[in-house]
XYZ file of C-alpha atoms in Angstrom:
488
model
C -31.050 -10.640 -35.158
C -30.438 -12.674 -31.590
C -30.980 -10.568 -28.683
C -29.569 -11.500 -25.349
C -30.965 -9.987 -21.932
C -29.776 -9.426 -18.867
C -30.232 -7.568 -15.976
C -28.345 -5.450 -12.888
C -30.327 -5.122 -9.558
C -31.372 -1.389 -11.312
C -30.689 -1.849 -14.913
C -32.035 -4.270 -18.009
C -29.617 -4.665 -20.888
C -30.229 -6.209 -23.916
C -26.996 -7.531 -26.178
C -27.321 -7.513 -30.108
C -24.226 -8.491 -31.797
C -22.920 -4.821 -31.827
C -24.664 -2.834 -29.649
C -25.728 -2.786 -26.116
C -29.431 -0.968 -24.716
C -29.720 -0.108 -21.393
C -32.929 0.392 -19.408
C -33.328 1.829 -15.951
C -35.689 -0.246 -13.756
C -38.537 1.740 -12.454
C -37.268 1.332 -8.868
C -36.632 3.126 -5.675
C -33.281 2.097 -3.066
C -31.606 3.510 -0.235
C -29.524 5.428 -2.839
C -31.426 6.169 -6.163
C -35.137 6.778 -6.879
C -36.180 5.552 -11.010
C -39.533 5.517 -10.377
C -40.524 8.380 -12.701
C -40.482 9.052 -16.143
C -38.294 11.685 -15.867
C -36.343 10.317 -12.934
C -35.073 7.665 -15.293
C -34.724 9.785 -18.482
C -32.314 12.176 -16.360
C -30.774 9.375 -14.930
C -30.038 7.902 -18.447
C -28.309 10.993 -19.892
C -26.518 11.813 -17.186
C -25.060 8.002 -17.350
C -24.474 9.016 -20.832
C -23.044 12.292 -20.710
C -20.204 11.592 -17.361
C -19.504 8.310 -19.181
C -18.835 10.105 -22.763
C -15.494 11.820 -21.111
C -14.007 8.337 -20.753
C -15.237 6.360 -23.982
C -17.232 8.734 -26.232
C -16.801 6.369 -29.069
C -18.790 3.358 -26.747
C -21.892 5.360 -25.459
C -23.545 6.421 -28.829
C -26.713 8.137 -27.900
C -30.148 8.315 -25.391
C -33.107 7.295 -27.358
C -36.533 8.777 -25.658
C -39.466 5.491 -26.226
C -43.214 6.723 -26.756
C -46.197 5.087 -26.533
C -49.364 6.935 -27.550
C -47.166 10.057 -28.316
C -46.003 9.638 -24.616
C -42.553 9.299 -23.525
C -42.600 6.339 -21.185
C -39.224 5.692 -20.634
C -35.249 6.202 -22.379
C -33.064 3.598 -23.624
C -28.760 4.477 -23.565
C -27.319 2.685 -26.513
C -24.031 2.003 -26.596
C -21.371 -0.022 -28.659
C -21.149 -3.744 -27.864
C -17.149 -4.250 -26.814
C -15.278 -7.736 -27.213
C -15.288 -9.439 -24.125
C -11.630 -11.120 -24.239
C -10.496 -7.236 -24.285
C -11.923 -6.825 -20.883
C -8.818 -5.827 -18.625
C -10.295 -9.482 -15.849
C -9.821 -11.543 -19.267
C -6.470 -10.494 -19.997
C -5.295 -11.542 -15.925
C -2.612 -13.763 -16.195
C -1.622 -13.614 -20.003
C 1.304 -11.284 -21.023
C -0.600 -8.540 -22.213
C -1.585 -7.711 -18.672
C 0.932 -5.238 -17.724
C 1.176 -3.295 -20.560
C -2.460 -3.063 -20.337
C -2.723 -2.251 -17.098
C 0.042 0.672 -18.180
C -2.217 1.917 -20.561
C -4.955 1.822 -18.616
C -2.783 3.532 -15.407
C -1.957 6.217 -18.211
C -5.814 6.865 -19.392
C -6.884 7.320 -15.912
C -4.092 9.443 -15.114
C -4.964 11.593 -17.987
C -8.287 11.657 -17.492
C -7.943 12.735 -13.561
C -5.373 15.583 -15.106
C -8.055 17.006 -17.265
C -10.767 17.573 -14.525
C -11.497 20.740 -12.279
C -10.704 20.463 -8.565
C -13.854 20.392 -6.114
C -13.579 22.724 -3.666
C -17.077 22.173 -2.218
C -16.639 18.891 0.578
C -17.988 15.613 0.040
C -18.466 12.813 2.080
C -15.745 10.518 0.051
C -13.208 13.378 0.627
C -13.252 14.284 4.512
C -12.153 12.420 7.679
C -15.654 13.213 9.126
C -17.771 11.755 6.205
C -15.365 8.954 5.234
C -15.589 7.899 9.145
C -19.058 7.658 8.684
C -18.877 5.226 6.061
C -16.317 3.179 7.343
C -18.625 2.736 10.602
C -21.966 2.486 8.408
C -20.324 -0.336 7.000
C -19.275 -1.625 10.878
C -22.674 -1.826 11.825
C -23.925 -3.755 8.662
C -20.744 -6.311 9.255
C -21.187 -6.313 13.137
C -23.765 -9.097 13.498
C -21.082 -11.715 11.169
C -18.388 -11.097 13.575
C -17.236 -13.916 14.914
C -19.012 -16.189 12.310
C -17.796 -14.709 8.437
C -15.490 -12.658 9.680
C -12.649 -13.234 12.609
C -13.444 -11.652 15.387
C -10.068 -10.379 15.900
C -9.376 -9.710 12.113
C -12.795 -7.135 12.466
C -11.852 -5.425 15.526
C -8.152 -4.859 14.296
C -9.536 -2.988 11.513
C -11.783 -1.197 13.056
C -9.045 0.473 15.398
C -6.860 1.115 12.537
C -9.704 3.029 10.591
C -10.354 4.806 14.040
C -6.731 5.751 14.477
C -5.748 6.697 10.775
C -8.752 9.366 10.468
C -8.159 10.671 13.754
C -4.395 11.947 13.084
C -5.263 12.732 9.377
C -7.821 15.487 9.261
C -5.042 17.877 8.194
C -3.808 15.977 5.323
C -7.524 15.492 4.220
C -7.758 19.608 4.225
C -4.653 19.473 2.589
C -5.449 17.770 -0.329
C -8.436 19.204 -1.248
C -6.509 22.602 -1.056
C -4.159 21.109 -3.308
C -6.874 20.394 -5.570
C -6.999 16.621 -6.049
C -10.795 16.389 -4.976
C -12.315 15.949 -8.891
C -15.796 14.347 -10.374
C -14.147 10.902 -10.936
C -14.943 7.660 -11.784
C -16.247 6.407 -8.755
C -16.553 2.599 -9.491
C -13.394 1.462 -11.417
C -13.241 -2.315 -11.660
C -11.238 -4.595 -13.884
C -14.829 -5.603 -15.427
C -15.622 -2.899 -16.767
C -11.786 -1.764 -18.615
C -11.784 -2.973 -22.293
C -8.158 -2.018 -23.532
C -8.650 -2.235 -27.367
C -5.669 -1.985 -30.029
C -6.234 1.540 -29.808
C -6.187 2.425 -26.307
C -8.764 1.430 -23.085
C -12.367 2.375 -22.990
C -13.380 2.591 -19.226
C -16.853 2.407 -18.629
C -19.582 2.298 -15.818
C -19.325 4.877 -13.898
C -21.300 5.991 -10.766
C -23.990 8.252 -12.329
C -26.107 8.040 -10.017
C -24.107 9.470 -6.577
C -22.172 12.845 -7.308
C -21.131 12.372 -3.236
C -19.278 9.215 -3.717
C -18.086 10.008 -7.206
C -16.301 13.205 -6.645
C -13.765 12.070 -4.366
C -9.254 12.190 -4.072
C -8.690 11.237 -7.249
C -6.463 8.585 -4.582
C -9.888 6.905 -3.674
C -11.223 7.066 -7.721
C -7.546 4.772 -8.559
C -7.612 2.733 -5.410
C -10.848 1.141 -6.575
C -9.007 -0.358 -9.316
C -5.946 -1.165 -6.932
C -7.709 -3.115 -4.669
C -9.617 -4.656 -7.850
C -5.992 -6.031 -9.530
C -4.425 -6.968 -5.633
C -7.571 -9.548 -5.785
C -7.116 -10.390 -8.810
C -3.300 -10.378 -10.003
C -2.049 -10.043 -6.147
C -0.006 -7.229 -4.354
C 3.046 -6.776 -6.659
C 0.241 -6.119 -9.561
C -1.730 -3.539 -7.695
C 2.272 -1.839 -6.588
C 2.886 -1.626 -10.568
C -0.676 0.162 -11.175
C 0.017 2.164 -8.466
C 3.285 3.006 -9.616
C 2.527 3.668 -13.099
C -0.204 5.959 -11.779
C 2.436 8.357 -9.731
C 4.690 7.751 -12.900
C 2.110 9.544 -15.264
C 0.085 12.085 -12.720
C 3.606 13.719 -11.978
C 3.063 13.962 -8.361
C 4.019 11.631 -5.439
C 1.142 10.988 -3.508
C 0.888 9.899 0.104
C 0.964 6.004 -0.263
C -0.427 6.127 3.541
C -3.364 7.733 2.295
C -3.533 5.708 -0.970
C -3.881 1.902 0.746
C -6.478 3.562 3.115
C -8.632 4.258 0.407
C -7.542 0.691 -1.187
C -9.044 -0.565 2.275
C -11.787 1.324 2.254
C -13.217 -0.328 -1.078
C -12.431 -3.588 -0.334
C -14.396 -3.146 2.924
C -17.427 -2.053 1.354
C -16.656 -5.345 -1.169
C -16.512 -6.916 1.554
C -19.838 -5.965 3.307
C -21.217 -6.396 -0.208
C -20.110 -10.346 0.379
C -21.683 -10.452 3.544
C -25.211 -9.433 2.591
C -25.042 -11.746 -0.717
C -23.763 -14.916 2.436
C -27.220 -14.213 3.904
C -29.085 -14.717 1.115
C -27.810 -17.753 0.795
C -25.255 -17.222 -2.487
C -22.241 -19.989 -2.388
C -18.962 -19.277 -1.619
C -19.956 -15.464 -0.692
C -18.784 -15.556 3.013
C -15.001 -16.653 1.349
C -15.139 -14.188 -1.257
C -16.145 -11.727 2.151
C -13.160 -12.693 3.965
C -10.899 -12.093 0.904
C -11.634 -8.829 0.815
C -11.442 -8.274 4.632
C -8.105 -9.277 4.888
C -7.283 -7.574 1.867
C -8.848 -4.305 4.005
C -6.723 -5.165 6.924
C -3.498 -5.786 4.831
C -3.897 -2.185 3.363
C -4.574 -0.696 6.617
C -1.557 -2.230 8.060
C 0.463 -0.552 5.222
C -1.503 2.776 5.620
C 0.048 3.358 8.934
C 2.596 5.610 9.420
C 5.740 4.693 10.046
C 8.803 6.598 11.773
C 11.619 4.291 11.236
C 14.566 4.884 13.383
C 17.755 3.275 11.609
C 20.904 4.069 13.864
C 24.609 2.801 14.588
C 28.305 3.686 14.278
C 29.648 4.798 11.317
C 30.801 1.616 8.843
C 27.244 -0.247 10.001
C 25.469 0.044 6.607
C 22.815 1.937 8.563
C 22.825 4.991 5.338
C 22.859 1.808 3.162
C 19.538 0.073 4.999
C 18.050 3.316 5.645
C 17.536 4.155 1.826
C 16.828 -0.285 0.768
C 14.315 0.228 3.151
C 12.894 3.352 1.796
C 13.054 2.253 -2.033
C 11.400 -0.937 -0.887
C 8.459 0.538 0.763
C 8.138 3.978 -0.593
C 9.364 6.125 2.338
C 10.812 8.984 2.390
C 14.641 8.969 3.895
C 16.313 11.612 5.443
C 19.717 11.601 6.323
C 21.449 13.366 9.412
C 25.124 13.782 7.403
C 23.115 15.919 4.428
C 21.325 18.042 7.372
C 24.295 18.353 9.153
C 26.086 20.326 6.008
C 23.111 21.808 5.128
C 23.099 23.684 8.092
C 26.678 24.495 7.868
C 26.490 25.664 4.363
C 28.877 22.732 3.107
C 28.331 21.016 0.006
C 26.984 17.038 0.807
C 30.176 15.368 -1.023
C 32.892 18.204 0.471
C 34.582 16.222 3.240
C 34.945 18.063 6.518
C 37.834 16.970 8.808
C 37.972 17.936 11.883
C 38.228 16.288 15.561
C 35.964 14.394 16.854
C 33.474 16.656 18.810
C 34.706 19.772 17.418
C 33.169 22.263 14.482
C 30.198 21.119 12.827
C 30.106 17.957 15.060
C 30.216 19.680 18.004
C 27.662 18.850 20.882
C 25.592 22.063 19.804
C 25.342 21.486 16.228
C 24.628 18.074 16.196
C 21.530 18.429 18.748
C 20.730 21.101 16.199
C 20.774 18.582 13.116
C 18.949 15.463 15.497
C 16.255 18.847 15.613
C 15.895 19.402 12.134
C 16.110 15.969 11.130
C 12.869 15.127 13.265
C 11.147 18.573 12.329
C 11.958 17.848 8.735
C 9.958 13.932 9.139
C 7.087 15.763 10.731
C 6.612 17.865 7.565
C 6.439 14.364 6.038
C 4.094 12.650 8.063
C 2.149 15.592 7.767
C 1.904 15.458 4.499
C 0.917 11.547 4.745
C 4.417 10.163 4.022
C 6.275 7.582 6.301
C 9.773 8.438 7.155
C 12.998 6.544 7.358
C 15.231 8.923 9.302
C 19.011 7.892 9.230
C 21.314 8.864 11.829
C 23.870 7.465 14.690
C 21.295 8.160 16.996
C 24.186 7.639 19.779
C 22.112 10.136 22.109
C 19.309 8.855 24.341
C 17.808 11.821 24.225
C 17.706 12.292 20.058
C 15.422 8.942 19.972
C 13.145 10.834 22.349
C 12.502 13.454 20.161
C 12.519 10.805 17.349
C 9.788 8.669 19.775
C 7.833 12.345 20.773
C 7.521 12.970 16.500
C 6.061 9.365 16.112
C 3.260 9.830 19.047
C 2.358 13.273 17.497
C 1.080 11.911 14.338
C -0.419 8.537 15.416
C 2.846 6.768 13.618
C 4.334 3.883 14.485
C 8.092 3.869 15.549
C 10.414 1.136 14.872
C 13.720 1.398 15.701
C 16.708 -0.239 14.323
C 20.140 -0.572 14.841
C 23.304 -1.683 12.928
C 25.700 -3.664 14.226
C 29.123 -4.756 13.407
C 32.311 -5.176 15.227
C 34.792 -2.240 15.685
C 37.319 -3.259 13.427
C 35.101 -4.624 9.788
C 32.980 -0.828 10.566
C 36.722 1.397 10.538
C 37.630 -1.240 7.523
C 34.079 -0.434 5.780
C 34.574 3.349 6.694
C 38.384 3.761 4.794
C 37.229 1.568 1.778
C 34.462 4.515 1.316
C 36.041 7.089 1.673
C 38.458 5.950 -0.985
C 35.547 4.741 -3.102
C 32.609 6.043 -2.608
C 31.830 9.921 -2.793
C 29.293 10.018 0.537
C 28.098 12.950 2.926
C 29.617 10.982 5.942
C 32.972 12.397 7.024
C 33.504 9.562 9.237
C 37.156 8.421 9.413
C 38.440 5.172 11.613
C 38.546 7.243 14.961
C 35.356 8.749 14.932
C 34.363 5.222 15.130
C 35.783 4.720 18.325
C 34.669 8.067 19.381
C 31.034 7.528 18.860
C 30.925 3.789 20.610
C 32.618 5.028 23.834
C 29.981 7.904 24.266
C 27.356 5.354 22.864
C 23.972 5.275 25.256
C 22.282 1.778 25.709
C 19.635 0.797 23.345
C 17.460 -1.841 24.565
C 14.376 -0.593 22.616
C 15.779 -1.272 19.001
C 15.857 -4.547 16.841
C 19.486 -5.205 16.423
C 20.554 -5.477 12.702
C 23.174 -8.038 12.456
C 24.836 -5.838 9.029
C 27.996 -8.276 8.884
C 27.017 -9.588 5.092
C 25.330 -7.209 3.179
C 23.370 -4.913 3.557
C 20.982 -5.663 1.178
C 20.601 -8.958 2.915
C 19.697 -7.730 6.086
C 17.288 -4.950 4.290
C 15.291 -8.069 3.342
C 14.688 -9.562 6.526
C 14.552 -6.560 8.013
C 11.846 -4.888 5.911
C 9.528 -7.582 6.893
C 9.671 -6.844 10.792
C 9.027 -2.884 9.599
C 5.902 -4.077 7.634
C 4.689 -5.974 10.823
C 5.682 -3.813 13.644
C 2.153 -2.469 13.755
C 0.514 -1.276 16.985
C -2.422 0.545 17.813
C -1.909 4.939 18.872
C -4.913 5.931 20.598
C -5.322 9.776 20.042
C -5.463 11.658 23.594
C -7.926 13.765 23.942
């Protein structure tokens, strides 16, 4: 029977034509000491035990070797998979994405069936995850300038700085939510066979309870950032999405692409050290995954997204295209407004302009709960898209005040359109459209002679569609990234 041999920088493995043996090199690293008998024969079946949850039919058994009566080492046997099943080899063919669904459905179902952690660990707390990011830093900091742009490096570097800093709370919050669970810990498109009768995910980290049991966020993300280098961005949105779709929950995408970052960072760093011992095309595969880091960072920042103007602007309309594009959350100053007042949404209310339940009180009251509701989001790790006139001045300085209190970037926006297409736009929907606005062709007037200057927003020329100027618009949202440096 051919045997084929290979070997990991801690393992030997030995192929037959339907199994796969596993040794554990006697060896000591910065993270795992094999050098004993029993080191590596509790190593061995605890690879084989956390691995049996995922594909108990693959790894069949730990086989103790003697010599003299001895026990000298232990051998994990497991079942040799077909290598064209392996989710890499199916990258580009059409049974990609409904592989990658089942796969997004086995992890999901697999995270569902574990116990929350309640005990902290470094993958799962702003202090401990801060001191990886910079462990990884200092390895990097020496191929600054060279490997890596020097600009590229810093940039992400302040963006770590500045997430963690303004996030400790949501880090408590999720682990009091329960979503810190013994994971994975190292899920790459290697090591997914999906087989006609479901994935078997193998490999994981055995050997580090700290940086397995993690947000089951950071367990996915390894595979996210895994399919974005291999299958691009709108691949690693799908596994994302699928993942939400099957967990139940909506999770914070800010918090998702910094974990996404985080791995490709340490891939990254993982590059760099193979570039100095001299392996081709390492330093390019290095700055791949750097500016794969940097492009999930950028997304990972919060975002308070002012979208204002008169009534008939299409400002409700861009408010929720660019909320269903990105994944915010959109809150809308007409539904507070009748909340407050006890009014059903779709129950027109006409009254005067400036009178009732748009009088001056109760519409600084709804600008207040409209930026006290976004705080709970951002709190909670969610960008907002918060839709209003925003005609006051003083409302976008509560709306500026919310973004500087959680480290969020604010981008505002405003719709416009000339007088007389916004009072045509607002009678065709009210005859056609069952909305929460009340607006009628005065209140347009109305609200433009008491309008305060705006010279901090991006005008949003909204005289096509809507969905036209969503598109060019989402792009300057995605890109309007700056730097909040927490006060202290």
């Amino acid at each position: 029977m051919p045997v084929e041999a290979t070997e990991t920088h801690i393992s030997r493995l030995f192929f037959t034509p339907d199994r796969v043996h596993k040794l554990l090199k006697p060896i000591a690293t910065g993270f795992l000491d094999h050098r004993s008998v029993a080191a590596r024969l509790a190593a061995i079946e605890r690879e084989y035990e956390l691995n049996r949850r995922l594909a108990p039919d693959v790894y069949l058994g730990v086989t103790p070797l003697s010599e003299g009566g001895e026990t000298v080492d232990a051998m994990l046997t497991m079942r040799r998979l077909p290598e064209g099943r392996r989710l890499v080899a199916l990258v580009g063919t059409e049974e990609f994405d409904p592989a990658l669904r089942a796969v997004a459905r086995s992890i999901a179902t697999f995270h569902a069936g574990l116990d929350p952690v309640t005990t902290p660990t470094q993958m799962a707390g702003t202090e401990g995850l801060h001191e990886l990011w910079n462990s990884s830093f200092a390895e990097m900091e020496a191929d600054r300038g060279t490997v890596i742009d020097a600009d590229e490096f810093d940039r992400v570097r302040h963006y770590v700085d500045d997430y963690l800093g303004h996030a400790p709370h949501l880090f408590r919050l999720r682990q009091e939510q329960g979503w810190v669970r013994d994971g994975h810990g190292d899920l790459t498109a290697a090591d997914i066979f999906v087989l006609d009768d479901g994935p078997r995910i193998l490999d994981c980290l055995a050997f580090s309870d700290e940086m397995r049991i993690c947000d089951v966020l950071a367990d996915i993300a390894f595979l996210v950032m895994d399919v974005h280098r291999l299958a691009g961005m709108a691949a690693a949105q799908r596994l994302m999405g699928w993942y939400t779709e099957f967990t139940g929950e909506h999770h914070p995408g800010s918090l998702a692409h910094h974990y996404v970052a985080y791995r490709a960072h340490v891939r990254a760093k993982v590059e760099i050290l193979r570039h100095r011992q001299g392996e081709p095309d390492a330093a390019d595969r290095a700055r791949a995954y750097h500016r794969l880091a940097l492009d999930h960072l950028v997304r990972a920042r919060l975002r308070v997204v002012v979208v204002g103007g008169g009534p008939g602007t299409g400002k409700t309309t861009l408010a929720h295209e660019i909320g269903q594009q990105a994944g915010w959350m959109v809150l809308t100053s007409d539904e507070i407004r009748k909340d407050l007042a006890g009014v059903e949404h779709l129950t027109h209310v006409d009254v005067e302009p400036g009178t009732g339940m748009y009088d001056e009180g109760t519409t600084d009251a709804t600008y207040r709960r409209l930026v006290e509701l976004g705080g709970v989001a951002l709190e909670a790790g969610a960008s907002v898209v918060l839709d209003a006139s925003w005609s006051s001045a003083d409302h976008r300085t509560l709306a500026a005040e919310l973004a500087e209190a959680h480290g969020a970037d604010l981008i505002e926006l405003e719709c416009r359109l000339p007088a007389d297409e916004a009072k045509r736009r607002v009678l065709a929907r009210r005859r056609d459209e069952p909305t929460a606005s009340d607006a009628r062709p005065e209140v347009v007037d109305y609200l433009r002679a008491r309008r305060d200057p705006w010279p901090s927003a991006v005008g949003v020329d909204t005289s096509e569609t809507v969905s036209d100027a969503a598109d060019t618009t989402i792009a300057t949202v995605w890109h309007h990234c700056t730097v909040h440096v927490r006060r202290g």
